[in-house]
Amino acid sequence: MAGQGWYYAGQLVTITRMHAGVPTLNGQTLGSENSTASSAAGRRHELGQFLTPTPIANFMASLFETHWRRVDLLDAGAGAGALSAAFVRRQCISRHKPRRISITAYELDATLIGTLQETLNGCRRECERAGIQFSATVLNEDFINAAVPMVRSDLFGSHQPRFNAAIVNPPYRKIRSDSATRLLLRSADIETGNLYTGFMALIMKLLANDGEMVAITPRSFCNGPYFKPFRMDFLAAMSLRRLHVFESRSAAFRKDNILQENIIIQAVKSPSKPERVIISSSSGETNGVITERKAAYHEVVSPNDPEWFVHLASEDGGARVRAMMHRHSTSLAELGLSVSTGRVVDFRAGNFSAVNRAMIRRR
Ligand SMILES: C[S@@+](CC[C@H](N)C(=O)[O-])C[C@H]1O[C@@H](n2cnc3c(N)ncnc32)[C@H](O)[C@@H]1O
């Protein structure tokens, strides 16, 4: 079926490409890198298939600020369509309804395509009732494979569609440094070691100027050396408007047992930055209280910071600690100290393990 055009006559939801059977990423069958992926759970894990709970999807949809007459929405890694559905629901009750919504949804897993199509047909009915014209295209293909040629600026670049909105919960998975995906992303000037930042970078490039992105992702891109090239490109092109953090690690995807710290980001493609960014936080419980503060943009991303860290002080107390820390001008490295976060494992502390073993022997 791969490459064959599918069209459901009389319906505005069009499935233009279908994969047969097991999904592949750049020609490599998912699961072949890791034998545990033979189980359904392993396969879900490989595909980063952690679907967004409805209250979070609704919250994300409420964050879009711009009122367009015509919305061209990108939903990359659409799953069963929870994010597109929330977006459409929100637009249908808006005081400034668009005239037309057009959705392009990429989903690699063929087993989700039927449900995705049903969701989008539901969106079409909802739009009809609200007097909004609606169309949707479902692409059962690898978003990275499809998007890289569109954003490449060389001779091999192809026609680039212009989206003015994107809503996304991208798959999260490390990309090996020697993998085809890494090389493909590099060919589009994207240097990153994780699928989720690869998705965000491509989406950013596919957005028109002033286009808006709302994404729920791990928080890891906000600091650390691995994500620095991504951060530099993303923060130069995008203007952060709102960042929402969850108080507990497991809050956003509790059902899936994910202990990943997540963030929701709302950003506009524009080089000019606002004076302030809203930083909000919640427990992640349905109907939980949301607290928010407005932080100066330079407090969140300092123009003098060569690392381009994103600082997420969601409370005034956190902001005060940040200001205090900022007064210390000596780095830990200059003090001869290094810090490791996460579990201490003995093979990473070889010297100390040797000392420990010697001490135990002496006793
Ligand atoms: C974290 S889930 C989010 C699904 C949905 N957007 C939601 O929020 O419920 C990511 C989705 O991306 C899909 N996916 C993974 N790799 C992909 C790729 N390379 N191209 C397109 N979709 C992909 C997965 O199958 C999964 O459905």
Coordinates of C-alpha atoms and ligand atoms in Angstrom, one line a residue:
M1 CA 0.0 0.0 0.0
A2 CA 3.0 2.3 0.5
G3 CA 2.8 5.3 -1.9
Q4 CA -0.7 4.4 -3.0
G5 CA -3.2 7.3 -2.9
W6 CA -6.3 6.8 -0.7
Y7 CA -9.2 9.1 -1.1
Y8 CA -12.5 8.8 0.6
A9 CA -15.0 10.2 -1.9
G10 CA -17.4 12.7 -0.5
Q11 CA -15.4 13.3 2.6
L12 CA -13.2 16.2 3.3
V13 CA -10.7 14.2 5.3
T14 CA -8.3 12.8 2.8
I15 CA -5.8 10.1 3.5
T16 CA -3.2 10.6 0.8
R17 CA -0.5 8.0 1.7
M18 CA -0.7 4.8 3.6
H19 CA 2.1 2.6 4.9
A20 CA 1.6 -1.2 5.2
G21 CA 2.3 -3.0 8.5
V22 CA 5.1 -2.1 10.8
P23 CA 6.1 1.6 10.7
T24 CA 9.6 2.5 9.6
L25 CA 11.8 5.5 10.4
N26 CA 13.9 6.4 7.4
G27 CA 13.7 3.0 6.0
Q28 CA 14.6 1.2 9.3
T29 CA 11.9 -0.9 10.8
L30 CA 11.1 0.4 14.2
G31 CA 12.0 -2.1 16.8
S32 CA 15.0 -3.4 15.0
E33 CA 17.3 -1.3 17.1
N34 CA 15.8 -2.8 20.3
S35 CA 14.5 -6.3 20.6
T36 CA 12.1 -5.4 23.5
A37 CA 10.1 -3.4 21.0
S38 CA 8.5 -6.6 19.7
S39 CA 5.8 -6.2 22.4
A40 CA 3.0 -3.8 21.8
A41 CA 4.3 -1.7 24.8
G42 CA 7.8 -1.7 23.4
R43 CA 6.5 -0.6 20.0
R44 CA 4.5 2.2 21.6
H45 CA 7.6 3.2 23.5
E46 CA 9.7 3.3 20.3
L47 CA 7.1 5.4 18.6
G48 CA 6.9 7.7 21.6
Q49 CA 3.2 7.1 21.7
F50 CA 2.0 8.9 24.8
L51 CA -1.3 10.4 23.9
T52 CA -2.3 13.7 25.4
P53 CA -5.1 13.6 28.0
T54 CA -8.1 15.7 26.9
P55 CA -7.8 18.4 29.7
I56 CA -4.2 19.0 28.7
A57 CA -5.1 19.1 25.0
N58 CA -7.9 21.6 25.8
F59 CA -5.5 23.8 27.8
M60 CA -3.0 23.7 25.0
A61 CA -5.7 24.7 22.5
S62 CA -6.7 27.6 24.7
L63 CA -3.2 29.1 24.4
F64 CA -3.4 30.2 20.8
E65 CA -3.5 34.0 20.7
T66 CA -3.9 35.0 17.0
H67 CA -7.2 35.2 15.3
W68 CA -6.8 34.1 11.7
R69 CA -9.5 34.2 9.0
R70 CA -7.9 31.1 7.6
V71 CA -6.0 28.6 9.8
D72 CA -3.5 26.2 8.3
L73 CA -2.8 23.9 11.2
L74 CA 0.0 21.3 11.3
D75 CA -0.3 18.4 13.7
A76 CA 2.9 16.3 13.4
G77 CA 2.7 13.0 15.2
A78 CA -1.0 13.3 15.4
G79 CA -1.8 10.0 17.1
A80 CA -5.6 9.7 17.4
G81 CA -6.0 13.4 16.8
A82 CA -6.6 14.6 20.3
L83 CA -4.7 17.9 19.7
S84 CA -6.4 18.8 16.4
A85 CA -9.8 18.0 18.0
A86 CA -9.1 20.2 21.0
F87 CA -8.0 23.0 18.6
V88 CA -11.1 22.7 16.5
R89 CA -13.4 22.6 19.6
R90 CA -11.8 25.8 20.8
Q91 CA -12.0 27.6 17.5
C92 CA -15.7 26.7 17.1
I93 CA -16.6 28.5 20.3
S94 CA -14.3 31.4 19.8
R95 CA -15.8 34.9 19.5
H96 CA -13.4 35.4 16.5
K97 CA -14.1 32.2 14.6
P98 CA -12.0 31.6 11.5
R99 CA -13.7 31.2 8.2
R100 CA -11.8 28.2 7.3
I101 CA -9.6 25.5 9.1
S102 CA -7.4 23.3 7.1
I103 CA -5.4 20.5 9.0
T104 CA -2.4 18.5 7.9
A105 CA -1.8 15.6 10.2
Y106 CA 1.2 13.3 10.0
E107 CA 1.1 9.9 11.8
L108 CA 3.6 7.1 11.2
D109 CA 1.6 4.3 12.8
A110 CA -0.9 2.9 10.3
T111 CA -3.0 1.3 13.2
L112 CA -4.0 4.8 14.4
I113 CA -5.0 6.2 11.0
G114 CA -8.6 5.0 11.1
T115 CA -9.2 6.6 14.5
L116 CA -7.4 9.8 13.4
Q117 CA -9.6 10.0 10.4
E118 CA -12.8 9.5 12.5
T119 CA -11.6 12.3 14.9
L120 CA -11.1 14.6 11.9
N121 CA -14.5 13.7 10.5
G122 CA -15.9 14.7 13.9
C123 CA -14.0 18.0 13.6
R124 CA -15.6 18.5 10.1
R125 CA -19.1 18.1 11.6
E126 CA -18.3 20.4 14.4
C127 CA -17.0 23.1 12.0
E128 CA -20.1 22.7 9.8
R129 CA -22.3 23.4 12.8
A130 CA -20.2 26.5 13.6
G131 CA -20.2 27.7 10.0
I132 CA -16.5 27.1 9.5
Q133 CA -15.2 25.5 6.3
F134 CA -13.1 22.5 7.0
S135 CA -10.6 20.3 5.3
A136 CA -8.0 17.8 6.5
T137 CA -5.2 15.7 5.0
V138 CA -3.9 12.7 6.8
L139 CA -0.4 11.6 5.9
N140 CA 0.6 8.2 7.1
E141 CA 4.3 8.8 6.8
D142 CA 7.4 9.7 8.7
F143 CA 7.2 13.4 9.4
I144 CA 11.0 13.9 9.4
N145 CA 11.4 12.2 6.0
A146 CA 8.6 14.3 4.6
A147 CA 9.5 17.6 6.1
V148 CA 13.3 17.7 5.6
P149 CA 13.1 18.1 1.8
M150 CA 10.5 20.9 2.3
V151 CA 12.7 23.0 4.5
R152 CA 16.1 22.4 2.8
S153 CA 17.3 25.6 1.3
D154 CA 19.6 24.0 -1.3
L155 CA 18.8 22.9 -4.8
F156 CA 17.1 19.7 -3.5
G157 CA 14.6 21.7 -1.4
S158 CA 11.0 21.2 -2.5
H159 CA 8.0 23.4 -2.2
Q160 CA 7.4 24.5 1.4
P161 CA 3.9 24.7 2.7
R162 CA 3.1 27.6 5.0
F163 CA 1.4 26.8 8.2
N164 CA 0.2 29.6 10.5
A165 CA -0.4 27.3 13.5
A166 CA 1.0 24.1 14.8
I167 CA -0.1 22.0 17.8
V168 CA 2.2 19.1 18.8
N169 CA 3.1 16.5 21.3
P170 CA 6.1 15.1 19.4
P171 CA 7.5 11.6 20.0
Y172 CA 10.4 11.5 22.4
R173 CA 13.3 9.2 21.6
K174 CA 17.1 9.6 21.4
I175 CA 18.5 9.7 17.9
R176 CA 21.8 7.9 17.6
S177 CA 24.6 10.1 16.3
D178 CA 25.3 7.7 13.4
S179 CA 21.7 7.1 12.5
A180 CA 20.1 8.0 9.1
T181 CA 17.6 10.3 11.0
R182 CA 20.5 12.3 12.4
L183 CA 22.1 12.7 9.0
L184 CA 18.8 13.7 7.4
L185 CA 18.2 16.4 10.0
R186 CA 21.7 17.6 9.6
S187 CA 21.1 18.0 5.9
A188 CA 18.4 20.6 6.9
D189 CA 20.9 22.3 9.3
I190 CA 19.2 20.8 12.3
E191 CA 21.7 19.4 14.9
T192 CA 19.9 17.5 17.6
G193 CA 20.0 14.2 19.4
N194 CA 16.3 13.7 20.1
L195 CA 13.2 13.2 17.9
Y196 CA 11.2 15.7 19.9
T197 CA 13.6 18.6 19.2
G198 CA 14.0 17.4 15.6
F199 CA 10.2 17.7 15.2
M200 CA 10.1 21.2 16.9
A201 CA 12.9 22.4 14.7
L202 CA 11.2 21.2 11.5
I203 CA 7.8 22.6 12.6
M204 CA 9.5 26.0 13.3
K205 CA 10.9 26.0 9.8
L206 CA 7.5 25.1 8.3
L207 CA 5.7 27.9 10.1
A208 CA 5.0 31.2 8.2
N209 CA 6.3 34.4 9.9
D210 CA 4.0 35.2 12.9
G211 CA 2.8 31.6 12.9
E212 CA 2.1 30.1 16.3
M213 CA 3.3 26.9 17.9
V214 CA 1.9 25.2 21.0
A215 CA 3.9 22.1 22.0
I216 CA 4.0 19.8 25.0
T217 CA 7.5 18.4 25.3
P218 CA 10.1 17.2 27.8
R219 CA 11.8 20.1 29.6
S220 CA 15.3 18.8 28.8
F221 CA 15.8 21.2 25.9
C222 CA 15.8 24.2 28.3
N223 CA 19.4 23.6 29.5
G224 CA 22.4 21.4 29.1
P225 CA 25.0 21.1 26.3
Y226 CA 23.2 18.5 24.2
F227 CA 20.4 20.8 23.2
K228 CA 22.5 23.9 22.8
P229 CA 22.5 24.0 19.0
F230 CA 18.7 23.4 19.0
R231 CA 18.1 26.1 21.6
M232 CA 20.2 28.7 19.8
D233 CA 18.2 28.2 16.5
F234 CA 14.8 27.9 18.2
L235 CA 15.2 30.9 20.5
A236 CA 16.6 33.1 17.7
A237 CA 13.6 32.3 15.4
M238 CA 10.8 32.0 17.9
S239 CA 9.5 34.4 20.4
L240 CA 8.4 32.7 23.7
R241 CA 5.0 33.9 24.9
R242 CA 4.1 31.4 27.5
L243 CA 5.7 28.5 29.3
H244 CA 3.7 26.1 31.5
V245 CA 5.3 23.7 33.9
F246 CA 3.9 20.8 35.9
E247 CA 4.7 20.6 39.6
S248 CA 5.2 16.8 39.5
R249 CA 7.2 14.8 37.0
S250 CA 4.5 12.3 36.4
A251 CA 1.6 14.8 36.2
A252 CA 1.1 15.2 32.5
F253 CA 1.2 11.5 31.4
R254 CA 0.3 9.8 34.7
K255 CA -1.6 7.1 32.9
D256 CA 1.5 6.1 30.9
N257 CA 3.7 6.2 34.0
I258 CA 6.0 8.7 32.4
L259 CA 8.5 10.3 34.8
Q260 CA 9.5 12.9 32.4
E261 CA 9.4 16.6 33.4
N262 CA 7.2 18.2 30.8
I263 CA 6.6 21.7 29.7
I264 CA 4.0 23.4 27.5
I265 CA 5.3 26.1 25.3
Q266 CA 3.5 28.7 23.3
A267 CA 5.7 30.6 20.9
V268 CA 5.4 32.8 17.8
K269 CA 7.7 32.7 14.8
S270 CA 9.2 36.2 15.1
P271 CA 12.7 37.5 15.8
S272 CA 11.3 40.3 18.0
K273 CA 10.7 39.3 21.6
P274 CA 8.0 40.6 23.9
E275 CA 8.9 42.4 27.1
R276 CA 7.4 39.7 29.2
V277 CA 6.7 36.0 29.2
I278 CA 4.0 34.3 31.2
I279 CA 5.3 31.4 33.3
S280 CA 2.5 29.3 34.8
S281 CA 2.4 26.1 36.7
S282 CA -0.1 23.5 37.8
S283 CA -0.2 20.2 39.5
G284 CA -1.5 18.5 36.4
E285 CA -4.7 17.4 38.1
T286 CA -7.9 18.0 36.1
N287 CA -9.3 21.4 37.2
G288 CA -6.2 22.0 39.3
V289 CA -5.2 25.6 40.2
I290 CA -3.0 27.3 37.7
T291 CA -0.6 29.9 39.2
E292 CA 1.2 32.3 36.9
R293 CA 3.6 35.2 36.9
K294 CA 4.9 37.5 34.2
A295 CA 8.7 37.4 33.9
A296 CA 10.8 39.8 32.0
Y297 CA 12.0 38.1 28.7
H298 CA 15.6 38.6 29.6
E299 CA 15.0 36.8 32.9
V300 CA 13.8 33.8 31.0
V301 CA 16.4 33.9 28.2
S302 CA 19.3 36.2 29.0
P303 CA 20.7 38.0 25.9
N304 CA 24.2 37.6 27.5
D305 CA 24.0 33.9 28.2
P306 CA 26.3 32.0 25.8
E307 CA 24.4 28.8 26.7
W308 CA 20.9 30.2 25.8
F309 CA 19.4 28.5 28.9
V310 CA 15.6 28.9 29.4
H311 CA 15.0 29.8 33.1
L312 CA 11.7 28.5 34.4
A313 CA 11.1 30.3 37.7
S314 CA 7.3 29.9 38.0
E315 CA 7.1 31.5 41.4
D316 CA 8.5 34.7 42.8
G317 CA 10.6 32.7 45.3
G318 CA 12.3 30.9 42.3
A319 CA 13.0 34.2 40.6
R320 CA 14.6 35.5 43.8
V321 CA 16.9 32.4 44.0
R322 CA 17.8 32.9 40.4
A323 CA 18.7 36.5 41.0
M324 CA 20.8 35.5 44.0
M325 CA 22.6 32.8 42.0
H326 CA 23.2 35.3 39.2
R327 CA 25.3 37.5 41.6
H328 CA 27.9 34.6 42.0
S329 CA 30.3 35.3 39.2
T330 CA 32.5 32.2 39.7
S331 CA 31.6 29.1 37.8
L332 CA 31.7 25.6 39.5
A333 CA 34.4 24.6 37.0
E334 CA 36.5 27.5 38.2
L335 CA 36.1 26.2 41.7
G336 CA 37.2 22.8 40.6
L337 CA 33.8 21.3 41.1
S338 CA 31.6 19.3 38.8
V339 CA 28.0 18.3 39.4
S340 CA 26.1 15.3 38.2
T341 CA 22.4 15.1 38.4
G342 CA 20.4 11.9 38.6
R343 CA 21.4 8.6 40.1
V344 CA 25.0 8.0 41.2
V345 CA 26.2 4.9 39.5
D346 CA 29.5 3.3 40.5
F347 CA 30.9 2.9 37.0
R348 CA 30.6 6.7 36.5
A349 CA 32.5 7.3 39.7
G350 CA 35.4 5.0 39.0
N351 CA 38.0 6.8 41.2
F352 CA 35.7 6.9 44.2
S353 CA 34.7 3.2 43.7
A354 CA 38.3 2.3 43.8
V355 CA 38.8 4.3 47.0
N356 CA 35.7 2.7 48.5
R357 CA 36.9 -0.8 47.6
A358 CA 40.3 -0.1 49.1
M359 CA 38.7 1.2 52.3
I360 CA 36.5 -1.9 52.6
R361 CA 39.5 -4.1 52.1
R362 CA 41.4 -2.3 54.8
R363 CA 38.5 -2.8 57.3
Ligands
LIG1 C1 3.5 11.6 21.9 S1 2.5 10.9 20.7 C2 1.3 12.2 20.5 C3 0.1 11.8 19.8 C4 -1.0 12.9 19.7 N1 -0.5 14.1 19.1 C5 -1.5 13.3 21.1 O1 -1.1 14.3 21.5 O2 -2.3 12.5 21.6 C6 3.5 11.0 19.3 C7 2.9 10.4 18.0 O3 3.9 10.5 17.0 C8 3.9 9.4 16.2 N2 5.2 9.3 15.5 C9 6.4 8.8 16.0 N3 7.3 9.0 15.1 C10 6.8 9.6 14.1 C11 7.4 10.1 12.8 N4 8.6 9.9 12.6 N5 6.5 10.7 12.0 C12 5.2 10.8 12.2 N6 4.6 10.4 13.4 C13 5.4 9.8 14.3 C14 3.6 8.2 17.2 O4 3.1 7.1 16.5 C15 2.6 8.9 18.1 O5 1.3 8.7 17.7

